[in-house]
Tab-separated table of C-alpha atoms in Angstrom:
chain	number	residue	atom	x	y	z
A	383	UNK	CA	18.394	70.694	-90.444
A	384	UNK	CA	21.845	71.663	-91.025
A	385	UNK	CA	24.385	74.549	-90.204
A	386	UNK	CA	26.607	75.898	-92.327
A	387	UNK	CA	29.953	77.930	-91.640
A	388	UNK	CA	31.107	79.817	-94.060
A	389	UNK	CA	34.531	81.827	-93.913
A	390	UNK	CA	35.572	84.552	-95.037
A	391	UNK	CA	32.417	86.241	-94.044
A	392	UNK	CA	33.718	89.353	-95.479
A	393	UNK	CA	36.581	90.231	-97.455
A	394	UNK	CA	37.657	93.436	-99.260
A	395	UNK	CA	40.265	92.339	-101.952
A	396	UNK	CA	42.607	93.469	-104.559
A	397	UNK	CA	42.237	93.323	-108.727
A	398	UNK	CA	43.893	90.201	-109.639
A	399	UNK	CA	43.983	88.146	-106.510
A	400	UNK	CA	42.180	85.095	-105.561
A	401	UNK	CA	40.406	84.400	-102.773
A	402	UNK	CA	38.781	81.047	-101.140
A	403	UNK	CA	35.946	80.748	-99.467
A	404	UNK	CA	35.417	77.706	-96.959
A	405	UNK	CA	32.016	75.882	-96.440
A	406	UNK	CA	31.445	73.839	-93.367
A	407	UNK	CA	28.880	71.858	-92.853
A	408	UNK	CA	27.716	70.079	-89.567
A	409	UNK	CA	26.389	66.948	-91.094
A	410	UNK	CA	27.324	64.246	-94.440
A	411	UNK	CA	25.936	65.813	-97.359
A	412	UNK	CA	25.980	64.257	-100.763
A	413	UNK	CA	25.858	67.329	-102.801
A	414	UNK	CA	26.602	71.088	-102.102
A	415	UNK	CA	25.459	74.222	-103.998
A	416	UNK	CA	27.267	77.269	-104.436
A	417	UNK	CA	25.388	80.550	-105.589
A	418	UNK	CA	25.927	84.139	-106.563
A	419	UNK	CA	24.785	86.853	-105.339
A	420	UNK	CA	25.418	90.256	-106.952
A	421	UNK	CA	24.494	93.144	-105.370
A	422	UNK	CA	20.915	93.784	-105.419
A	423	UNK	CA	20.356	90.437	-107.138
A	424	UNK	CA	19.133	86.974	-106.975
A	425	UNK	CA	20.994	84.526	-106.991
A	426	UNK	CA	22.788	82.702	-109.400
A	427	UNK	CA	23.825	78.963	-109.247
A	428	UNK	CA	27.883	78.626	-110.202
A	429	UNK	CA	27.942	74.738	-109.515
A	430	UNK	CA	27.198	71.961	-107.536
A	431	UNK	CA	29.846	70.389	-106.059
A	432	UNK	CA	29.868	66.905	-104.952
A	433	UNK	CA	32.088	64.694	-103.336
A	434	UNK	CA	34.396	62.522	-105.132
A	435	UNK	CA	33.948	63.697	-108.457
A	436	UNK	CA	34.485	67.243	-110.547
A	437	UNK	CA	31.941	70.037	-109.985
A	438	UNK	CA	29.200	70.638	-112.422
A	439	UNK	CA	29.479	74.400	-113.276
A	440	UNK	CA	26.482	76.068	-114.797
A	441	UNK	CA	26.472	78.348	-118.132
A	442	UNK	CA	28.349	81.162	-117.600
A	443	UNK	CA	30.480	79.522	-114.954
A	444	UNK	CA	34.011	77.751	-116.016
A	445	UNK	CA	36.572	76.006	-113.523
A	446	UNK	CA	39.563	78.353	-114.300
A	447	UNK	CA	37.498	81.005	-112.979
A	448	UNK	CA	35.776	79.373	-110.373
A	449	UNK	CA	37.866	76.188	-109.025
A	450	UNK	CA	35.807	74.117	-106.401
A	451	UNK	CA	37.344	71.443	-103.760
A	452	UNK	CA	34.836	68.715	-102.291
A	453	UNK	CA	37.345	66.775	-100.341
A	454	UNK	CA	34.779	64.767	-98.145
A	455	UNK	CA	30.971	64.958	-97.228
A	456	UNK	CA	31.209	68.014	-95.003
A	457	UNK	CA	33.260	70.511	-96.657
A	458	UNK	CA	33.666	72.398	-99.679
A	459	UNK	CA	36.038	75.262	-100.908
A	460	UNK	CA	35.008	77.440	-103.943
A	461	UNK	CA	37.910	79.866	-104.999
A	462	UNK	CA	37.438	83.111	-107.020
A	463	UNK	CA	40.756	83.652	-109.390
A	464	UNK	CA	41.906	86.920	-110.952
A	465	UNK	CA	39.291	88.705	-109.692
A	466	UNK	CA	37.836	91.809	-111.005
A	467	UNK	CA	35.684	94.141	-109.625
A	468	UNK	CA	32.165	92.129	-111.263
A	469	UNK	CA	32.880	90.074	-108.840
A	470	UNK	CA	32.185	91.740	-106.043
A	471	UNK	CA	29.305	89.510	-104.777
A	472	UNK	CA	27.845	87.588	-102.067
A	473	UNK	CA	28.844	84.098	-102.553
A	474	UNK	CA	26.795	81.280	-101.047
A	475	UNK	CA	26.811	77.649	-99.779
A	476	UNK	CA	24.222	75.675	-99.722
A	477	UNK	CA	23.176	71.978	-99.011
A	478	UNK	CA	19.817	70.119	-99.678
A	479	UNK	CA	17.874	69.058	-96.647
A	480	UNK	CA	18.008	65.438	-95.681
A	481	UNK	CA	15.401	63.740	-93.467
A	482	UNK	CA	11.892	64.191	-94.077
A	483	UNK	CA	12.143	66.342	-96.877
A	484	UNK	CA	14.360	63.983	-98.120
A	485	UNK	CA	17.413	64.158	-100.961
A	486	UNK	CA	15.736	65.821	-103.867
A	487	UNK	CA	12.992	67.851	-102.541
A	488	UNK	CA	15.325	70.565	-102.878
A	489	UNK	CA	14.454	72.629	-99.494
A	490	UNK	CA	17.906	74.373	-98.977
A	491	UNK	CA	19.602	75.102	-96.363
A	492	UNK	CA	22.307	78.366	-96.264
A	493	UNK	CA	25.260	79.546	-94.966
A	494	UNK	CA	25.476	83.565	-93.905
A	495	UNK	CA	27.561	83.901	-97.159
A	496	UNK	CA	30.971	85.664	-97.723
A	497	UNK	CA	30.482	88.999	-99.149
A	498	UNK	CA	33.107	89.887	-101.093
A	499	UNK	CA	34.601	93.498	-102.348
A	500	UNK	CA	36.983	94.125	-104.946
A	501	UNK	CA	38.595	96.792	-105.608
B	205	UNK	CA	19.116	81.023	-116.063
B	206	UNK	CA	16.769	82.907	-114.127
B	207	UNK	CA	13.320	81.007	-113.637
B	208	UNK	CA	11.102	83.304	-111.778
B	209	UNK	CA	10.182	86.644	-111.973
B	210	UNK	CA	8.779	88.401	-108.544
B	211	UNK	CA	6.179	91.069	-108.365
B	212	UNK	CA	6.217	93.854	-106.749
B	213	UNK	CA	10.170	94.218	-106.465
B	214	UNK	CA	9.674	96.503	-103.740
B	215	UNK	CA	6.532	96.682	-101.176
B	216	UNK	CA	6.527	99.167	-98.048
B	217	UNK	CA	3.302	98.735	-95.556
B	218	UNK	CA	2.326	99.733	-92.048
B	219	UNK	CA	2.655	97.002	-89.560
B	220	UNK	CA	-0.110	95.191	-88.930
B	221	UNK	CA	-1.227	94.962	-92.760
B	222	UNK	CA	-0.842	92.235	-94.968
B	223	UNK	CA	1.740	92.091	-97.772
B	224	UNK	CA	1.275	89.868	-101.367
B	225	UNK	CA	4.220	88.915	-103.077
B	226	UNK	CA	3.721	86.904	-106.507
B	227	UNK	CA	6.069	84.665	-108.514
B	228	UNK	CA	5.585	83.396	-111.931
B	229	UNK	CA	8.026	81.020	-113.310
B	230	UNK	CA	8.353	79.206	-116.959
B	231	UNK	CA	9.303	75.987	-117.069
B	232	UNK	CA	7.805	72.504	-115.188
B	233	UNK	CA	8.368	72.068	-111.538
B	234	UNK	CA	8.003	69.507	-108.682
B	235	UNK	CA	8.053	72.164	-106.163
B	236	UNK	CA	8.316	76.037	-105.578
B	237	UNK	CA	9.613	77.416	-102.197
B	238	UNK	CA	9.761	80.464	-100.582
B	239	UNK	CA	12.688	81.928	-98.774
B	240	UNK	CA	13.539	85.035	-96.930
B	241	UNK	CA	17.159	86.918	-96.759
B	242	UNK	CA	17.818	89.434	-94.569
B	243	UNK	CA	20.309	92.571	-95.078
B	244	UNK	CA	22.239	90.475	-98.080
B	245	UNK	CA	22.508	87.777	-95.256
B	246	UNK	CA	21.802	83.700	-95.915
B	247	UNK	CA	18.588	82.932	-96.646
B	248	UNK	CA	16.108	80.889	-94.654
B	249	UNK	CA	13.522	78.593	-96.268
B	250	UNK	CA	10.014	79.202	-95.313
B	251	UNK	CA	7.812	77.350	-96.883
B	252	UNK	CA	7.622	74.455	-99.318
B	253	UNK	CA	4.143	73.742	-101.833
B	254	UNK	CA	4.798	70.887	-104.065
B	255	UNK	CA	3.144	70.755	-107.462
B	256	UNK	CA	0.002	68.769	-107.007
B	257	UNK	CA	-0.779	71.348	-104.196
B	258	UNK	CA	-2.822	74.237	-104.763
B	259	UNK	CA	-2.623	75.789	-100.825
B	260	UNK	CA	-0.611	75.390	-98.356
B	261	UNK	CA	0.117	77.532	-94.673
B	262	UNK	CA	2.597	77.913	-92.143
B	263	UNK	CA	1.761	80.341	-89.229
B	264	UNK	CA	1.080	84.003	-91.120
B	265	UNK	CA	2.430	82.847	-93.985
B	266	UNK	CA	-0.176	81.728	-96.732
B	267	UNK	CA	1.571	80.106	-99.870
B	268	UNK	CA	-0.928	79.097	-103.286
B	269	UNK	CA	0.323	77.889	-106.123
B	270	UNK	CA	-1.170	77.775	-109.794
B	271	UNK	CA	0.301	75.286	-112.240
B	272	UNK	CA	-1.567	75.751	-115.104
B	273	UNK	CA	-0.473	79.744	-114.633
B	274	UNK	CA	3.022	78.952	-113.574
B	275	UNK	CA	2.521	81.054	-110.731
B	276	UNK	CA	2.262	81.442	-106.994
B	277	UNK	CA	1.967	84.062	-104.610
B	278	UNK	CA	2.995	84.240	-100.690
B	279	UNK	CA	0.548	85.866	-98.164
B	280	UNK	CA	1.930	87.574	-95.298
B	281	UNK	CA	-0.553	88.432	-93.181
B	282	UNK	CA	-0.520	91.250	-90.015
B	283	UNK	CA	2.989	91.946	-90.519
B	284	UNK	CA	5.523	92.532	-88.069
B	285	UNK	CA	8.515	95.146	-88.948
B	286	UNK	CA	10.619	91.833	-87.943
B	287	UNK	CA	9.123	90.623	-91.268
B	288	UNK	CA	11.505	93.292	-93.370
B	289	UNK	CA	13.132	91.712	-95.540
B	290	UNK	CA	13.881	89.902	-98.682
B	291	UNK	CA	11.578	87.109	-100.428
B	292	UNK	CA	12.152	84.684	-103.075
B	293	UNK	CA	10.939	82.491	-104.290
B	294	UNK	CA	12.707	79.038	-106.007
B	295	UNK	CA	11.771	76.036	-107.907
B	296	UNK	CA	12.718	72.854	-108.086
B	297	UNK	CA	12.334	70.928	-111.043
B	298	UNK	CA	12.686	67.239	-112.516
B	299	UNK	CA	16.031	66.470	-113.212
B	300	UNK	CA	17.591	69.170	-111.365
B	301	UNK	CA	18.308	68.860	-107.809
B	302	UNK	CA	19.670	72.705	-107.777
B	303	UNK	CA	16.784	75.083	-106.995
B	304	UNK	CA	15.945	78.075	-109.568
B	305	UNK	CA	15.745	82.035	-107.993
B	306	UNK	CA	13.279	84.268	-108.513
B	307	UNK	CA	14.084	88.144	-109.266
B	308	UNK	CA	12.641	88.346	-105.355
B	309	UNK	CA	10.910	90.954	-103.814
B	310	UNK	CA	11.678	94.114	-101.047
B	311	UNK	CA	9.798	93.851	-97.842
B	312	UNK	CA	9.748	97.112	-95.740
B	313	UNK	CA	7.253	96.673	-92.902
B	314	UNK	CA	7.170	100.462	-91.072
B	315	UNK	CA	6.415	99.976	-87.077
């Protein structure tokens, strides 16, 4: 298993700011997800980010929009620039399960998101 | 894009009853998963059936799956208001180490 902080958990922001949400993980993790959430929605994958090497955004997604940090196994930043208020979302972090699952099964493992507001 | 579709979107029984939720998807998979969110909270993988499986269970929970359908459905059975919540379901297919979401489906379990 694996545990995931996430930070902000919350966050009510302004039209045109940026905000960056932090994702923690307790354990070496080749690659990390990160997911939308709109309200009342499933979710959506932005891009998987993995360590070493740019992040692989999915359609829809661009890096101006939606910059992503993977400075080691065990941490990840995804930022959300010039935001509007579509973007109000839950945005979440995930990593695959390692260990008897093993890399590729895909079993996921989640953060508590950061639910973000903007006004 | 979206992969599965969930049916019903929203279910409301009595405690005690069982609840069906059903997932078709589109494309080929290795595996399909079920997880459950609560209150627009993380979500918490429940059970895994990969694709050469036709049944699989985990406590109350009762997962099938049928490929040549592209669909599975998750038994809940004598449910517990605890069990309110939300369910999706994801797959996982070759090539793709990201899982797919379902349109998921609206637990309400009334005590």
């Amino acid at each position: 298993s694996a545990v995931i902080s996430q930070k902000p958990s919350r966050d009510i922001c302004q039209r045109g700011t940026s905000l960056t949400i932090q994702c923690q993980v307790d354990s070496q993790v080749t690659m990390m997800f990160w997911y939308r959430q709109q309200p009342g929605q499933s979710l959506t994958l932005i891009a998987t980010a993995n360590q070493g090497s740019e992040a692989t955004y999915e359609s829809g997604f661009v890096i101006d929009k939606f910059p992503i940090s993977r400075p080691n196994l065990t941490f990840s930043t995804l930022t959300v620039s010039n935001m509007s208020p579509e973007d109000s979302s839950i945005y979440l972090c995930s990593v695959e399960a390692q260990g008897a699952g093993g890399p590729g099964t895909g079993e996921l493992f989640f953060g508590e998101g950061s639910r973000l507001t903007v006004l | 894009s979206q992969q599965g579709e969930e049916d019903p979107q929203a279910l409301s029984i009595q405690e005690g009853e069982n609840a069906t939720m059903n997932c078709s998807y589109k494309t080929s998979i290795n595996n399909l998963q079920w997880y459950r969110q609560n209150s627009g909270r993380g979500l918490v993988h429940l059970i895994l059936i990969r694709s050469n499986e036709r049944e699989k269970h985990s406590g109350r929970l009762r997962v099938t799956l049928d490929t040549s359908k592209k669909s599975s459905s998750l038994l809940i059975t004598a449910s517990r208001a605890a069990d309110t919540a939300s369910y999706f379901c994801a797959t996982s297919s070759t090539g793709r180490r990201a899982l797919t979401f379902g349109s998921g489906t609206r637990l309400q379990v009334q005590p």
